[in-house]
Amino acid sequence: MATRNMVEAITSALDVMLEDDEKILVFGEDVGKNGGVFRATDGLQEKHGERRVFDTPLAESGILGLSIGLGAVGYRPVPEIQFFGFVSEAIDSLTNQMARMRFRTNGTLTCPITLRSPFGGGVGTPEIHSDSYEGFIAQMPGIRVVVPSNPYDAKGLLIASIRSNDPVVFLEHLKLYRAEKMEVPDDIYEVPLDKANIVKEGHDISIVAYGAMVKEAINAATILEEIGVSAEVVDLRTIAPLDIETLQQSVSKTGRCIVVQEAQRQAGVASHVMSELAERLFLDLEAPLSRVTGPDTTYPFPLGESMWLPNAHDIVRKVQNIMENY
Amino acid sequence: MSKLIDFKKILKQTNPDVKPFQIMDEKGDIVNDAFMPDLSDDQLIQMMEVMVWGREYNNRVSILSRQGVLGNLPPTEGQEASQLISQYALEKGDWLLPSYRDVPPMIRHGVKTRQAINWYNGHTDGFSYDKSVKSFPPQVIIGAQIIQAAGVGLGLKLDGQKHVALTYIGDGGTSQGDFYEGLNFAGVYDAPVIFVAQNNGYGISVPRSFQTRSKTLSQKGIGVGIAHLFVDGMDPFAVYVATKSAREYAVSGQGPVLLEFLTFRFGPHTLSDDPRRYREHEEVEQWRSKDQLVRMRKFLERKGLWTQEHEDVIKEKTQHEVKEALDASRNVEKQTVSGYLESMFEVMPQTIKEQFEFYKAKEGQ
Ligand SMILES: Cc1ncc(C[n+]2csc(CCOP(=O)(O)OP(=O)(O)O)c2C)c(N)n1
């Protein structure tokens, strides 16, 4: 076992899976010699050869279209979109093709594709590099959207995604790539898809988050603990489809819930979590469901992002507000 | 000032007038003997049979569609050679990635006629092909199948299979970005793909001249450095030789080929469209004289290989086939929403499980 940061955990997952199954192919812009712009595929081409790990022309629609064709003839493509904002170049492949392949062929053709892509703000990227587009992909039935929040989960979830015969969009938060190191096993292991994780137990309020917001939620819970509020933190891990069972258990126990997302407030994952819980748990609730999100603007330029992004203090304030009023 | 660059001259050089590759002319005479394929009498007859089948199939399903028995239909009259002779030139194990208009070649490739009929009606039986049938379902999004073909081709190449992926697109579709990306990707990876642009003159109402300024669609291959050919798509021999040659070239590892088949859609875009709004009657008549069935009939009759009686037998058989398929299509299990939900994921998530139970109960009532 070695200590790894998230990007190293991802490289390790790709490495062991390339070793494990010769049908797995890793490709995208600059993933070969360069090892990806974030080094997520570092050394993989050297080790596994140009047949298994290769560069593509600069065309996102081409990359995903290629994946669909490869998937149909028995390969297990793990394409990379260099920054998730650029997925809009390939929306047809994702929503009209990958998401529906099993449905429209009754399972005779499937898309065992894991699309990996960095996303998320806080690292001062140019336009379109940081946008949180997970909400609109999550709206498409037929695709799993997975967002790890730490190195251990990242490796295990990525392996489970690659092994899944359904398409997965695997989103790696830019800020988390090198944020922390933890023990990550060298071998293959899975963290199950479709399962949320109770990161911290508590009994006053549930804080539901995913990706980089899990850290903020944990920090908020620590601060809240000091002022006598016991918060439970739920990491969604798979944001589509939702693990409603775990959410339901947590919120029916605490009676209060806020959802935290970095993405803009309108529509999106938080709204969906809230509506599912409102519909199922109305009588168990002791306070209105609420959320902490980014504002409804286009993702801002680097100078504005630290103020724009929700943080632990926003979460603490929101929780205090709820605890005081209900 | 120094001399200006003569762009007009450069354009003329790079965008030249070319004649389509032809073997048999409109009178049924062989005009390019060097390329006349070595086909047995049986094969020549088969080629005619398959085209007669295609035309009769189109007639029958068009009638069914007009009667409201089938959903909206994209007719194929005029494209028998480009669709069915190109498929005829393939080998078992080659992949087909068709557009919504290419249902007839799918049937020749192994999709059951019943399934084709169910496809027009939107039943998932129309998509559930046997694993041995190497075909994608018809693609409605213009251009998507082109990039997917690059992937299939690359997969076949990585497997060391001596097979190709053949994909069809219309003249309108060649304007789509995915068309370019597919050609370019296949080129970069030397993927064994045959891209067939069926230039039938119109994309719904928009004429070919409004799609691009390039003189041919096939020359778009130049931009990505892949082999390409402009072909008389109503000459069955030219289509056959072009596809066979492209196949040989692609499976030998030399890369993809773009073929443009110049043809004509005698009918409307779909049966809900009125071509009188955008097309003169004379234009249609002009193309009638180039018809592949007329040419091939003349050619075979001269050899004593074809009679009206033979043609009538094929038509009758086709009518029977469509009728049987229609009956069979009515016998497939009723489409259910719970069935849809079942096919969303391999492992059913909790949210879908709940909805599945709901619709199961609703359907049981
Ligand atoms: C991406 C996309 N845009 C628009 C349409 C609507 N549409 C369906 S067929 C068609 C014209 C296609 O023309 P062409 O590619 O020449 O094919 P043809 O029908 O003539 O064979 C259009 C615009 C579509 N299906 N997909």
XYZ file of C-alpha atoms and ligand atoms in Angstrom:
717
model
C 0.000 0.000 0.000
C 1.234 3.467 -0.818
C 0.065 6.958 0.027
C -1.320 8.634 -3.055
C -3.050 11.824 -3.988
C -6.162 11.648 -6.145
C -4.475 11.974 -9.498
C -1.998 9.258 -8.526
C -4.862 7.068 -7.373
C -6.508 7.532 -10.766
C -3.311 6.659 -12.611
C -3.001 3.584 -10.420
C -6.586 2.537 -11.238
C -5.970 2.885 -14.964
C -2.672 1.043 -14.640
C -4.047 -2.006 -12.816
C -7.069 -2.170 -15.086
C -4.979 -1.968 -18.271
C -3.004 -4.862 -16.812
C -6.138 -6.786 -15.882
C -8.191 -6.587 -19.079
C -6.651 -6.283 -22.511
C -9.878 -4.890 -23.934
C -9.426 -1.653 -22.001
C -8.164 1.266 -24.086
C -7.177 4.671 -22.708
C -7.155 7.589 -25.121
C -7.784 11.299 -25.545
C -6.003 14.544 -26.278
C -2.403 14.456 -25.000
C -2.893 11.317 -22.885
C -0.020 9.419 -24.549
C 3.503 10.750 -24.396
C 2.460 13.731 -22.322
C 0.574 11.615 -19.799
C -2.386 13.994 -19.869
C -2.333 17.660 -18.960
C -2.815 16.707 -15.297
C -0.579 13.633 -15.598
C -3.463 11.283 -14.881
C -2.200 8.931 -17.600
C 1.463 9.470 -16.783
C 3.679 6.558 -17.799
C 0.784 4.433 -19.014
C 1.681 4.553 -22.687
C 5.279 3.675 -21.924
C 4.162 0.699 -19.861
C 1.178 -0.589 -21.832
C 2.109 0.476 -25.346
C 0.704 2.745 -28.005
C -1.954 0.244 -28.927
C -3.630 0.501 -25.517
C -2.912 4.124 -24.561
C -2.966 6.645 -27.361
C -3.454 10.241 -28.429
C -6.408 11.360 -30.498
C -6.940 14.262 -32.843
C -8.342 17.344 -31.121
C -12.066 16.647 -31.446
C -14.348 15.746 -28.540
C -17.205 14.484 -30.682
C -14.698 12.281 -32.476
C -13.325 10.938 -29.187
C -16.735 9.887 -27.885
C -17.939 8.629 -31.270
C -14.799 6.524 -31.520
C -15.537 5.154 -28.041
C -19.046 4.108 -29.010
C -17.779 2.240 -32.061
C -15.021 0.541 -30.076
C -17.492 -0.416 -27.354
C -19.753 -2.069 -29.909
C -17.010 -4.412 -31.068
C -15.960 -5.564 -27.619
C -13.549 -2.955 -26.326
C -13.821 -1.120 -23.018
C -12.868 2.440 -23.826
C -11.742 4.870 -21.128
C -11.620 8.156 -23.053
C -10.546 11.431 -21.512
C -12.126 14.803 -22.231
C -9.362 17.207 -21.304
C -11.691 19.605 -19.430
C -15.327 18.812 -18.892
C -16.501 22.180 -20.244
C -15.508 20.918 -23.677
C -17.982 18.075 -23.437
C -20.497 20.394 -25.073
C -18.644 19.640 -28.310
C -19.712 16.035 -27.862
C -23.149 16.298 -26.309
C -24.795 14.292 -29.064
C -22.441 11.371 -28.507
C -23.107 11.506 -24.799
C -26.831 12.106 -24.519
C -28.294 10.800 -27.780
C -25.882 7.947 -28.341
C -24.103 6.577 -25.245
C -26.993 7.125 -22.851
C -29.497 5.380 -25.096
C -27.543 2.553 -26.682
C -28.713 -0.160 -24.295
C -32.286 1.134 -24.430
C -32.519 1.325 -28.199
C -30.923 -2.048 -28.849
C -32.517 -3.897 -25.949
C -29.051 -4.505 -24.619
C -27.636 -6.135 -27.760
C -25.221 -3.236 -28.113
C -23.966 -1.492 -24.993
C -21.541 1.278 -24.229
C -19.074 -0.032 -21.626
C -17.397 3.360 -21.681
C -15.937 5.321 -18.795
C -15.520 8.915 -19.806
C -13.028 10.588 -17.453
C -12.783 14.302 -17.189
C -11.503 16.985 -14.822
C -13.961 19.707 -13.795
C -14.595 22.122 -10.960
C -13.441 25.521 -9.821
C -10.979 27.103 -7.479
C -7.757 26.664 -9.401
C -7.821 29.720 -11.645
C -8.427 28.172 -15.047
C -9.426 30.059 -18.194
C -13.082 30.103 -19.312
C -15.012 26.821 -19.787
C -12.354 24.778 -17.939
C -14.025 24.778 -14.529
C -17.735 24.711 -15.235
C -19.859 22.221 -13.323
C -21.881 20.548 -16.067
C -22.610 17.404 -14.074
C -26.220 18.445 -13.469
C -27.256 18.403 -17.060
C -25.527 15.111 -17.784
C -27.148 13.690 -14.644
C -30.515 14.506 -16.166
C -30.005 11.914 -18.903
C -31.177 8.463 -17.873
C -28.803 5.753 -19.012
C -25.551 7.339 -17.843
C -24.049 7.079 -14.398
C -22.338 10.198 -13.184
C -19.683 9.478 -10.579
C -17.780 12.122 -8.616
C -15.141 10.942 -6.124
C -14.162 13.139 -3.214
C -10.896 11.505 -2.082
C -8.022 9.365 -3.441
C -9.246 6.036 -2.023
C -12.735 6.438 -3.456
C -11.348 7.732 -6.738
C -9.446 4.515 -7.428
C -12.183 2.164 -6.258
C -14.967 4.032 -8.036
C -12.964 4.292 -11.239
C -12.343 0.538 -11.240
C -16.037 -0.145 -10.628
C -16.892 2.275 -13.448
C -14.527 0.651 -15.915
C -15.966 -2.759 -15.071
C -19.542 -1.572 -15.552
C -21.127 -2.430 -18.882
C -23.052 0.822 -18.838
C -21.574 4.201 -19.659
C -20.130 6.218 -16.788
C -19.136 9.849 -16.734
C -16.384 10.018 -14.138
C -15.685 13.554 -12.982
C -12.471 14.462 -11.219
C -12.480 17.740 -9.350
C -9.451 19.814 -10.283
C -8.951 21.078 -6.766
C -8.912 17.554 -5.366
C -6.232 16.182 -7.694
C -3.417 17.094 -5.354
C -5.309 18.260 -2.255
C -4.543 15.345 0.052
C -2.699 12.054 0.225
C -4.031 8.901 1.785
C -3.410 5.172 1.871
C -4.516 3.713 -1.441
C -4.042 -0.028 -2.064
C -1.816 -1.001 -4.993
C -4.179 -3.706 -6.190
C -7.602 -3.811 -7.715
C -10.504 -3.015 -5.388
C -13.933 -1.598 -5.977
C -15.943 1.101 -4.280
C -19.505 0.297 -5.354
C -21.417 2.520 -7.768
C -24.859 3.882 -6.862
C -23.911 3.966 -3.159
C -23.619 7.116 -1.108
C -21.243 7.189 1.835
C -21.868 8.455 5.340
C -18.547 10.235 5.863
C -19.342 11.472 9.352
C -22.197 10.465 11.596
C -24.370 12.992 13.367
C -27.923 13.451 14.607
C -29.019 17.082 14.174
C -28.764 17.691 10.464
C -27.626 15.904 7.292
C -25.253 17.745 4.992
C -25.334 16.145 1.552
C -22.449 16.943 -0.781
C -20.245 15.548 -3.543
C -16.822 16.210 -5.020
C -14.876 19.112 -3.564
C -17.861 20.179 -1.463
C -17.472 17.080 0.717
C -14.321 18.611 2.212
C -16.167 21.860 2.864
C -19.002 19.923 4.463
C -16.601 18.023 6.732
C -14.870 21.261 7.730
C -18.261 22.802 8.428
C -19.266 19.798 10.531
C -16.105 20.195 12.628
C -16.884 23.849 13.274
C -20.505 22.988 14.042
C -19.414 20.294 16.489
C -17.612 22.999 18.501
C -20.809 25.001 18.806
C -22.824 21.965 19.777
C -24.468 20.972 16.488
C -24.012 17.367 15.422
C -24.003 17.210 11.627
C -24.024 14.038 9.525
C -22.112 14.327 6.241
C -23.271 12.268 3.253
C -21.024 11.998 0.209
C -23.192 11.101 -2.794
C -20.296 9.557 -4.775
C -22.697 8.617 -7.600
C -24.816 11.670 -8.359
C -26.952 9.949 -10.992
C -28.799 7.764 -10.290
C -29.122 8.766 -6.638
C -28.806 6.432 -3.673
C -32.058 7.556 -2.158
C -32.084 4.775 0.397
C -29.004 6.105 2.186
C -30.243 9.679 1.928
C -33.595 8.704 3.298
C -32.068 6.847 6.242
C -29.861 9.765 7.142
C -32.498 12.455 6.845
C -35.231 10.514 8.569
C -32.807 10.174 11.483
C -31.673 13.830 11.630
C -34.924 15.443 10.454
C -33.023 18.258 8.748
C -31.019 18.442 5.556
C -29.056 20.819 3.420
C -27.513 19.942 0.084
C -24.255 21.521 -1.003
C -23.139 21.865 -4.583
C -20.554 24.003 -6.251
C -22.739 24.271 -9.353
C -25.174 27.109 -9.898
C -28.403 27.016 -7.918
C -30.908 26.571 -10.723
C -31.912 22.989 -11.506
C -29.077 20.533 -10.922
C -28.261 17.803 -8.447
C -29.199 19.629 -5.219
C -32.704 20.387 -6.487
C -33.203 16.767 -7.378
C -32.008 15.494 -3.999
C -34.314 17.969 -2.272
C -37.378 17.041 -4.289
C -36.866 13.310 -3.732
C -36.514 13.874 0.008
C -39.428 16.297 0.236
C -41.689 13.832 -1.512
C -40.654 10.881 0.628
C -39.976 12.348 4.051
C -42.316 15.293 4.493
C -43.631 14.106 7.834
C -40.168 13.346 9.215
C -38.816 16.796 8.470
C -38.327 19.318 11.216
C -37.109 22.102 8.957
C -37.402 23.043 5.304
C -34.896 21.354 3.025
C -32.335 23.847 1.917
C -29.150 24.206 -0.089
C -25.859 25.986 -0.444
C -24.775 26.525 -4.047
C -22.959 28.791 -6.434
C -24.951 31.775 -7.733
C -26.806 31.705 -11.055
C -24.120 33.313 -13.151
C -21.807 31.885 -15.753
C -18.794 30.389 -14.019
C -16.648 33.445 -13.281
C -13.167 34.511 -14.269
C -10.403 33.498 -11.836
C -10.507 36.801 -9.932
C -14.077 36.209 -8.849
C -14.084 32.516 -8.141
C -13.011 32.337 -4.505
C -15.962 34.518 -3.531
C -18.249 32.703 -5.970
C -17.536 29.195 -4.706
C -19.480 27.975 -1.678
C -17.326 27.134 1.352
C -17.460 25.705 4.871
C -18.502 29.044 6.360
C -21.466 29.350 4.015
C -22.481 25.872 5.114
C -22.066 26.694 8.825
C -24.153 29.851 8.448
C -26.895 28.004 6.621
C -26.979 25.246 9.265
C -27.015 27.751 12.130
C -29.858 29.564 10.461
C -31.851 26.360 10.203
C -31.079 25.286 13.778
C -32.066 28.678 15.158
C -35.319 28.947 13.278
C -36.656 25.408 13.486
C 3.097 46.104 -55.781
C 4.365 42.611 -56.408
C 2.226 40.014 -58.129
C -0.902 38.853 -56.319
C -1.558 35.212 -55.702
C -4.031 33.784 -58.222
C -6.536 32.162 -55.881
C -8.933 31.508 -58.748
C -6.360 29.333 -60.412
C -5.556 27.500 -57.173
C -9.249 26.920 -56.560
C -9.680 25.473 -60.037
C -6.813 23.086 -59.413
C -8.085 21.930 -56.043
C -11.784 21.937 -56.870
C -11.821 20.389 -60.330
C -14.724 19.161 -62.443
C -14.643 15.369 -62.461
C -16.800 12.757 -64.097
C -18.129 9.916 -62.006
C -16.500 6.516 -62.293
C -18.700 4.421 -64.552
C -18.604 0.916 -66.011
C -22.049 0.555 -67.575
C -23.812 3.461 -69.226
C -27.477 4.330 -69.330
C -28.094 2.079 -72.317
C -26.736 -0.910 -70.459
C -23.514 -0.932 -72.486
C -20.182 -1.617 -70.843
C -18.113 1.511 -71.421
C -15.183 0.834 -69.123
C -14.276 -2.744 -69.874
C -11.016 -2.695 -67.922
C -12.991 -2.500 -64.658
C -15.847 -4.850 -65.578
C -15.975 -7.278 -62.632
C -15.628 -10.997 -63.098
C -19.089 -12.073 -62.079
C -20.802 -15.371 -62.853
C -24.207 -15.405 -64.508
C -25.690 -16.350 -61.157
C -24.095 -13.350 -59.483
C -25.292 -11.013 -62.227
C -28.818 -12.336 -61.754
C -28.501 -12.002 -57.980
C -27.527 -8.366 -58.322
C -30.642 -7.672 -60.354
C -32.786 -9.677 -57.978
C -31.570 -7.727 -55.004
C -32.332 -4.404 -56.703
C -35.781 -5.547 -57.825
C -36.356 -6.687 -54.249
C -35.292 -3.250 -53.000
C -37.684 -1.403 -55.265
C -40.591 -3.685 -54.495
C -39.822 -3.568 -50.778
C -39.923 0.225 -50.953
C -43.256 0.099 -52.818
C -44.820 -2.228 -50.269
C -43.683 -0.410 -47.147
C -44.648 2.932 -48.733
C -48.172 1.640 -49.256
C -48.288 0.375 -45.679
C -47.080 3.728 -44.442
C -49.714 5.596 -46.479
C -52.331 3.286 -45.022
C -51.139 4.267 -41.577
C -49.949 0.759 -40.777
C -46.302 1.876 -40.570
C -44.803 5.021 -39.114
C -43.289 7.692 -41.335
C -41.015 6.240 -43.952
C -37.920 7.437 -45.825
C -38.301 6.062 -49.371
C -35.362 4.533 -51.200
C -36.452 4.345 -54.830
C -33.496 5.324 -57.002
C -30.899 4.246 -54.443
C -31.075 0.483 -55.005
C -27.577 0.229 -56.444
C -25.936 2.561 -53.952
C -27.524 0.822 -50.970
C -27.912 -2.792 -51.989
C -25.014 -3.369 -54.366
C -22.597 -1.788 -51.897
C -23.942 -4.185 -49.258
C -23.686 -7.024 -51.797
C -19.974 -6.270 -52.120
C -19.406 -6.822 -48.403
C -18.428 -10.052 -46.687
C -20.037 -11.791 -43.766
C -18.608 -10.269 -40.582
C -18.338 -6.758 -42.008
C -20.156 -4.092 -40.001
C -22.916 -1.811 -41.203
C -23.608 1.617 -39.630
C -26.694 2.829 -41.484
C -28.614 6.092 -41.484
C -32.403 6.181 -41.132
C -32.808 5.693 -44.906
C -30.655 2.567 -45.066
C -33.080 -0.038 -43.789
C -33.080 -2.154 -46.997
C -29.313 -2.872 -46.874
C -29.733 -3.800 -43.201
C -32.239 -6.467 -44.170
C -29.794 -7.861 -46.721
C -27.193 -7.801 -43.948
C -29.242 -10.028 -41.659
C -31.800 -7.869 -39.871
C -35.180 -9.572 -40.089
C -37.844 -7.894 -42.238
C -40.158 -8.130 -39.237
C -37.648 -6.124 -37.210
C -37.359 -3.507 -39.943
C -41.118 -3.103 -39.827
C -41.078 -2.842 -36.079
C -38.368 -0.186 -36.337
C -40.598 2.077 -38.450
C -43.204 1.664 -35.733
C -40.835 2.321 -32.866
C -41.029 -1.089 -31.216
C -37.750 -2.103 -29.562
C -37.990 -5.467 -31.353
C -36.896 -3.346 -34.323
C -33.596 -2.716 -32.552
C -32.949 -6.067 -30.931
C -30.815 -7.823 -33.501
C -29.200 -11.153 -33.034
C -25.560 -10.787 -31.948
C -24.470 -12.405 -35.211
C -25.933 -9.482 -37.178
C -23.120 -6.997 -37.452
C -25.176 -3.845 -37.672
C -25.958 -0.762 -35.647
C -29.600 0.292 -35.569
C -30.549 3.024 -38.058
C -29.164 6.387 -36.997
C -31.479 9.377 -36.946
C -28.928 11.980 -35.849
C -27.212 13.068 -39.031
C -23.518 12.217 -38.857
C -23.307 10.377 -35.530
C -22.773 6.998 -37.178
C -19.823 8.366 -39.113
C -17.655 8.894 -36.029
C -18.875 5.618 -34.555
C -17.771 3.839 -37.727
C -14.256 5.113 -37.087
C -14.426 3.370 -33.702
C -15.767 0.115 -35.108
C -13.087 0.201 -37.783
C -10.340 0.814 -35.227
C -11.667 -2.065 -33.104
C -11.640 -4.436 -36.079
C -8.113 -3.381 -36.867
C -6.903 -3.852 -33.273
C -8.462 -7.316 -33.283
C -6.608 -8.152 -36.477
C -9.926 -8.967 -38.140
C -9.998 -8.763 -41.904
C -13.264 -6.876 -41.882
C -14.517 -3.388 -42.568
C -17.139 -1.050 -41.200
C -19.324 0.464 -43.907
C -21.392 3.516 -43.081
C -23.867 5.505 -45.157
C -24.651 9.203 -45.083
C -26.614 11.550 -47.354
C -25.328 14.584 -49.235
C -26.817 16.843 -46.558
C -25.058 14.845 -43.877
C -21.655 15.542 -45.381
C -22.012 19.132 -44.148
C -22.172 17.934 -40.549
C -19.081 18.320 -38.345
C -19.186 14.694 -37.260
C -18.737 13.673 -40.899
C -15.386 15.408 -40.972
C -14.350 14.108 -37.531
C -15.193 10.531 -38.482
C -13.193 10.693 -41.716
C -10.305 12.353 -39.946
C -10.202 9.890 -37.041
C -10.427 6.867 -39.326
C -7.631 8.356 -41.411
C -5.336 8.953 -38.444
C -5.734 5.350 -37.249
C -5.774 3.731 -40.719
C -9.087 2.239 -39.673
C -10.776 -0.057 -42.203
C -13.871 2.028 -42.871
C -15.819 2.628 -46.058
C -17.717 5.910 -45.884
C -20.514 5.992 -48.437
C -21.963 9.405 -49.209
C -25.185 8.792 -51.090
C -25.621 11.964 -53.049
C -29.300 11.809 -53.929
C -29.547 15.492 -54.754
C -31.530 16.703 -51.762
C -31.420 16.869 -47.977
C -35.166 17.185 -47.391
C -35.708 20.264 -49.618
C -32.194 21.669 -49.713
C -30.339 20.887 -52.943
C -26.847 19.517 -52.983
C -25.581 22.887 -54.296
C -26.584 24.507 -50.985
C -24.591 22.064 -48.879
C -21.105 22.937 -50.034
C -19.131 24.681 -52.701
C -16.935 21.658 -53.328
C -17.444 20.143 -56.773
C -17.796 16.642 -55.392
C -18.489 15.360 -51.913
C -15.867 12.677 -52.322
C -13.124 15.275 -52.639
C -13.687 16.048 -48.972
C -11.434 13.037 -48.499
C -8.552 15.200 -49.757
C -8.815 17.462 -46.719
C -8.122 14.573 -44.388
C -5.798 12.696 -46.697
C -7.886 9.606 -47.288
C -8.676 7.712 -50.484
C -11.857 8.771 -52.217
C -13.811 8.265 -55.423
C -16.751 9.888 -57.198
C -18.936 7.119 -58.571
C -22.031 6.804 -60.762
C -24.260 5.467 -58.018
C -26.871 4.208 -60.456
C -24.378 1.971 -62.196
C -24.458 -1.310 -60.266
C -21.112 -2.437 -61.638
C -19.386 0.819 -60.716
C -20.842 0.650 -57.194
C -19.791 -2.983 -56.874
C -16.223 -2.454 -58.065
C -15.776 0.727 -56.028
C -16.948 -0.967 -52.833
C -14.991 -4.186 -53.455
C -11.832 -2.226 -54.188
C -12.351 -0.017 -51.135
C -12.822 -3.131 -49.045
C -9.598 -4.713 -50.299
C -7.719 -1.484 -49.721
C -9.108 -1.000 -46.204
C -8.613 -4.558 -44.919
C -5.046 -4.561 -46.193
C -4.313 -1.870 -43.614
C -4.106 1.128 -45.923
C -6.910 3.049 -44.273
C -10.421 4.300 -44.953
C -12.064 5.194 -48.244
C -14.725 7.774 -48.950
C -17.044 6.880 -51.830
C -19.594 9.271 -53.239
C -22.424 7.559 -55.080
C -24.232 9.954 -57.363
C -27.839 8.839 -57.353
C -31.350 10.237 -57.066
C -34.240 9.976 -54.682
C -37.203 9.567 -57.029
C -39.699 9.881 -54.216
C -40.112 12.427 -51.440
C -37.748 12.785 -48.460
C -40.250 11.004 -46.259
C -43.851 10.223 -46.947
C -44.959 13.338 -45.106
C -43.050 15.565 -47.517
C -44.169 17.126 -50.821
C -41.215 17.394 -53.221
C -43.201 19.549 -55.684
C -42.291 22.489 -53.458
C -38.603 22.249 -54.235
C -38.161 20.078 -57.318
C -39.233 20.252 -60.976
C -40.912 17.293 -62.601
C -38.380 17.448 -65.476
C -35.509 16.866 -63.111
C -37.069 13.653 -61.886
C -37.742 12.495 -65.452
C -34.125 13.166 -66.424
C -32.942 10.900 -63.664
C -35.439 8.184 -64.626
C -33.396 7.558 -67.745
C -30.378 6.743 -65.570
C -32.266 4.256 -63.435
C -30.186 1.285 -62.297
C -32.998 -1.191 -62.833
C -33.486 -0.121 -66.455
C -29.771 -0.378 -67.179
C -29.283 -3.721 -65.564
C -32.410 -5.123 -67.186
C -31.145 -4.132 -70.638
C -27.749 -5.611 -69.895
C -29.129 -8.921 -68.657
C -31.828 -9.262 -71.298
C -29.191 -8.982 -73.996
C -27.391 -11.890 -72.358
C -30.605 -13.844 -72.110
C -30.368 -13.837 -68.304
C -33.508 -11.900 -67.382
C -37.207 -12.030 -68.257
C -40.296 -10.170 -67.178
C -41.595 -13.424 -65.651
C -38.509 -13.705 -63.480
C -38.952 -10.125 -62.345
C -42.613 -10.751 -61.504
C -41.675 -13.773 -59.418
C -39.207 -11.675 -57.358
C -41.790 -8.953 -56.841
C -44.395 -11.432 -55.739
C -41.967 -13.063 -53.332
C -41.140 -9.650 -51.910
C -44.798 -8.802 -51.413
C -45.231 -12.060 -49.628
C -42.153 -11.400 -47.470
C -43.442 -7.986 -46.399
C -46.900 -9.351 -45.664
C -45.491 -12.165 -43.548
C -43.191 -9.735 -41.762
C -46.096 -7.447 -41.039
C -48.076 -10.323 -39.561
C -45.072 -11.394 -37.519
C -44.541 -7.833 -36.319
C -48.051 -7.841 -34.916
C -47.306 -10.967 -32.975
C -44.375 -9.643 -31.000
C -45.051 -8.911 -27.383
C -46.720 -5.591 -26.704
C -44.272 -2.803 -25.927
C -44.267 -2.035 -22.207
C -42.821 0.843 -20.219
C -41.526 -1.649 -17.657
C -39.633 -3.202 -20.564
C -38.104 0.173 -21.368
C -37.092 0.625 -17.742
C -35.514 -2.816 -17.695
C -33.229 -1.953 -20.569
C -31.884 1.326 -19.179
C -29.036 -0.168 -17.163
C -27.463 -3.576 -16.738
C -27.743 -3.242 -12.952
C -31.012 -1.529 -12.058
C -30.543 1.433 -9.703
C -32.970 1.960 -6.832
C -34.734 4.891 -8.508
C -35.495 2.802 -11.601
C -36.469 -0.231 -9.526
C -39.201 1.817 -7.883
C -40.474 3.066 -11.247
C -40.304 -0.453 -12.683
C -42.574 -1.739 -9.899
C -44.989 1.122 -10.523
C -45.333 0.439 -14.257
C -45.447 -3.327 -13.774
C -48.462 -2.820 -11.534
C -50.018 -0.270 -13.899
C -49.578 -2.598 -16.873
C -51.070 -5.485 -14.923
C -54.307 -3.629 -14.240
C -28.475 16.340 -36.499
C -29.736 16.358 -37.282
N -30.199 17.544 -37.781
C -31.363 17.571 -38.480
C -32.081 16.421 -38.685
C -33.395 16.476 -39.444
N -33.206 15.850 -40.776
C -33.540 14.558 -40.971
S -33.149 14.033 -42.505
C -32.516 15.523 -42.936
C -31.921 15.704 -44.319
C -30.887 14.704 -44.623
O -30.427 14.826 -45.904
P -29.302 13.913 -46.483
O -28.182 13.826 -45.506
O -28.967 14.405 -47.842
O -29.945 12.457 -46.519
P -31.123 11.877 -47.429
O -32.360 11.892 -46.590
O -31.232 12.712 -48.654
O -30.720 10.475 -47.726
C -32.641 16.428 -41.885
C -32.216 17.848 -41.952
C -31.564 15.214 -38.137
N -32.194 14.056 -38.271
N -30.402 15.210 -37.461
